[in-house]
Short mmCIF file of C-alpha atoms in Angstrom, two decimals:
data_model
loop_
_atom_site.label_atom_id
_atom_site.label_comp_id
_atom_site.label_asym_id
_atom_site.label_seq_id
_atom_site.Cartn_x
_atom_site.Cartn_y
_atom_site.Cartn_z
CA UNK A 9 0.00 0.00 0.00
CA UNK A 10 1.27 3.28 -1.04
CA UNK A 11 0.97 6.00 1.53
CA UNK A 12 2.33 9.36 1.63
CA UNK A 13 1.79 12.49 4.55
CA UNK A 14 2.27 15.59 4.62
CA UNK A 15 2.18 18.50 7.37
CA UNK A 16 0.56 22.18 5.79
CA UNK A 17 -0.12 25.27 8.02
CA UNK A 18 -1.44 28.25 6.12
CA UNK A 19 -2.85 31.81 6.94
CA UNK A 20 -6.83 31.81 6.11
CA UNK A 21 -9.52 33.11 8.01
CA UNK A 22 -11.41 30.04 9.27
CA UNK A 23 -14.66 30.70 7.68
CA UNK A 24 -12.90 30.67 4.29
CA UNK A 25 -10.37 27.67 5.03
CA UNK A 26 -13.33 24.86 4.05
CA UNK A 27 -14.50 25.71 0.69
CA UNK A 28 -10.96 26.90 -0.42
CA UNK A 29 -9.63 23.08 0.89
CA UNK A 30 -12.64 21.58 -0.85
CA UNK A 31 -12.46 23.46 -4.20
CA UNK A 32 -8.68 22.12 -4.31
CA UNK A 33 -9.53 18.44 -3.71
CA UNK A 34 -12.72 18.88 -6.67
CA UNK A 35 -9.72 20.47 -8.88
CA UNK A 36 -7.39 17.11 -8.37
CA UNK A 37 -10.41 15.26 -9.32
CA UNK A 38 -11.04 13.90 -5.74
CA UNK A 39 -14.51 13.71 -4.23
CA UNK A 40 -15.39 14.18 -0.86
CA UNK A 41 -17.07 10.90 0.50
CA UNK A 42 -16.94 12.32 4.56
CA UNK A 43 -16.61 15.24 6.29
CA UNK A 44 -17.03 16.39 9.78
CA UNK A 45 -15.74 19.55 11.85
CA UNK A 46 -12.02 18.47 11.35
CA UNK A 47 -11.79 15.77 9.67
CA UNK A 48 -12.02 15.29 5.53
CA UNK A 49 -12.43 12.23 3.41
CA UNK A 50 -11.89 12.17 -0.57
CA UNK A 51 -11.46 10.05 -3.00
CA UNK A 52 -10.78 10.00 -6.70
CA UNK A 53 -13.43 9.41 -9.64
CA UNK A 54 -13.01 5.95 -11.02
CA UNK A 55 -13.02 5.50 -14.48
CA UNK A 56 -8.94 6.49 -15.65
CA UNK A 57 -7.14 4.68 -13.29
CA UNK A 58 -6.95 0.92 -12.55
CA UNK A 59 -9.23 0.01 -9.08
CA UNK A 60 -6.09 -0.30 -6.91
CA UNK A 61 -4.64 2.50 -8.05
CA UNK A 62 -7.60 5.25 -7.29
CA UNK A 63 -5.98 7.48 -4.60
CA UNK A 64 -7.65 8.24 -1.24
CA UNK A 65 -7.28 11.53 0.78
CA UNK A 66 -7.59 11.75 4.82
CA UNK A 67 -7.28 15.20 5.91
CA UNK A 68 -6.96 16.53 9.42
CA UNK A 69 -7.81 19.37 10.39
CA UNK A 70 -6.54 21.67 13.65
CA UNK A 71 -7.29 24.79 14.64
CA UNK A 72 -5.02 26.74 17.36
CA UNK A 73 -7.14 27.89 20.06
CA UNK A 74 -6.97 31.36 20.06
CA UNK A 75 -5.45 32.04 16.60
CA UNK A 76 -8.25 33.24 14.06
CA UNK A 77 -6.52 33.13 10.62
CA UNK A 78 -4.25 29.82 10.95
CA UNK A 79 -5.06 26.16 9.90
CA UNK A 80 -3.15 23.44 10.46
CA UNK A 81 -3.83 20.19 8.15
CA UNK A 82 -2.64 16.88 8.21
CA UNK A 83 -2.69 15.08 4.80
CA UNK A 84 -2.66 11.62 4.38
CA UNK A 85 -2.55 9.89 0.48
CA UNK A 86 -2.78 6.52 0.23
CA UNK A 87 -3.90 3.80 -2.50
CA UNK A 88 -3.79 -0.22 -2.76
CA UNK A 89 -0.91 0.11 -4.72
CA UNK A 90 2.81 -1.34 -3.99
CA UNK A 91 5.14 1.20 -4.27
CA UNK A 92 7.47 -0.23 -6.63
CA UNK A 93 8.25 2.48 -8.54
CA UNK A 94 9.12 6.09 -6.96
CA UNK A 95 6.99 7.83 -9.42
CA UNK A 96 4.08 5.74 -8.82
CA UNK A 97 0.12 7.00 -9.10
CA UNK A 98 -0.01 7.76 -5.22
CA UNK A 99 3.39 9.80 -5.30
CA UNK A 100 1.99 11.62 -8.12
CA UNK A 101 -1.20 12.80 -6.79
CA UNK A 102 0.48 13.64 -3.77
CA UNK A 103 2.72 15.81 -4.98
CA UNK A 104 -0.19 17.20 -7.23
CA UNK A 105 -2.44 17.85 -4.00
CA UNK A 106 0.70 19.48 -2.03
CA UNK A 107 1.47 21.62 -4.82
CA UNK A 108 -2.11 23.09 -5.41
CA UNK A 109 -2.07 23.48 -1.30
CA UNK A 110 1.23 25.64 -1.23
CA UNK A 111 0.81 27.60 -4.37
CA UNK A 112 -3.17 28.98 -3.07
CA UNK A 113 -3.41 32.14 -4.08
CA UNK A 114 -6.47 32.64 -1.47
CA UNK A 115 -3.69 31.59 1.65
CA UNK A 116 -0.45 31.98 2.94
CA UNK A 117 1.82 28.79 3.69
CA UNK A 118 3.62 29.39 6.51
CA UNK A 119 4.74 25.91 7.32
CA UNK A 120 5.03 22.76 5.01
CA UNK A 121 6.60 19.24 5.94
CA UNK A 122 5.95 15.98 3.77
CA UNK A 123 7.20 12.38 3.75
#
């Protein structure tokens, strides 16, 4: 199982942080299946991909008491596939997702960390 994580805190008001997140998942073709207060499920359209290969998204979601326009996410990536290759399908959507997160013209990054 491929599996990939990465650590984001941006600048956003908090009213603005959930549609922002969730128009950048729809954009990487990803749909959310679950959502609570801090907590985000998503997962991507069948159809181009083999079965095992169709990425899932877990995000986590923390808010510092006290601070009004910071978010802090935790992304998780992961698919059924073996990681074989270092450019596989998960890798590749990761890097897709962390990409669209950092380069948000609607936020400020102020702290990124990925494995």
């Amino acid at each position: 199982m491929a599996r990939y994580t990465g650590l984001f805190i941006v600048a956003v008001p908090q009213e603005n942080f959930r549609p922002l997140l969730g128009e950048i998942l729809e954009a990487a073709n990803l749909n959310i299946i679950y959502e609570t207060a801090d907590y985000i499920m998503a997962r991507e359209q069948p159809g181009e991909v083999p079965f095992t290969k169709l990425v899932t998204v877990e995000v986590l979601i923390n808010r510092t008491a006290g601070v009004e326009d910071e978010v802090r996410m935790n992304v998780v990536m992961k698919n059924e596939e073996l990681p074989l290759h270092l450019d596989n399908r998960c890798r590749q959507m990761f890097n897709l997702l962390s990409e669209a997160i950092a380069e948000n013209r609607y936020w400020e990054l102020l702290e990124t960390a990925a494995s």
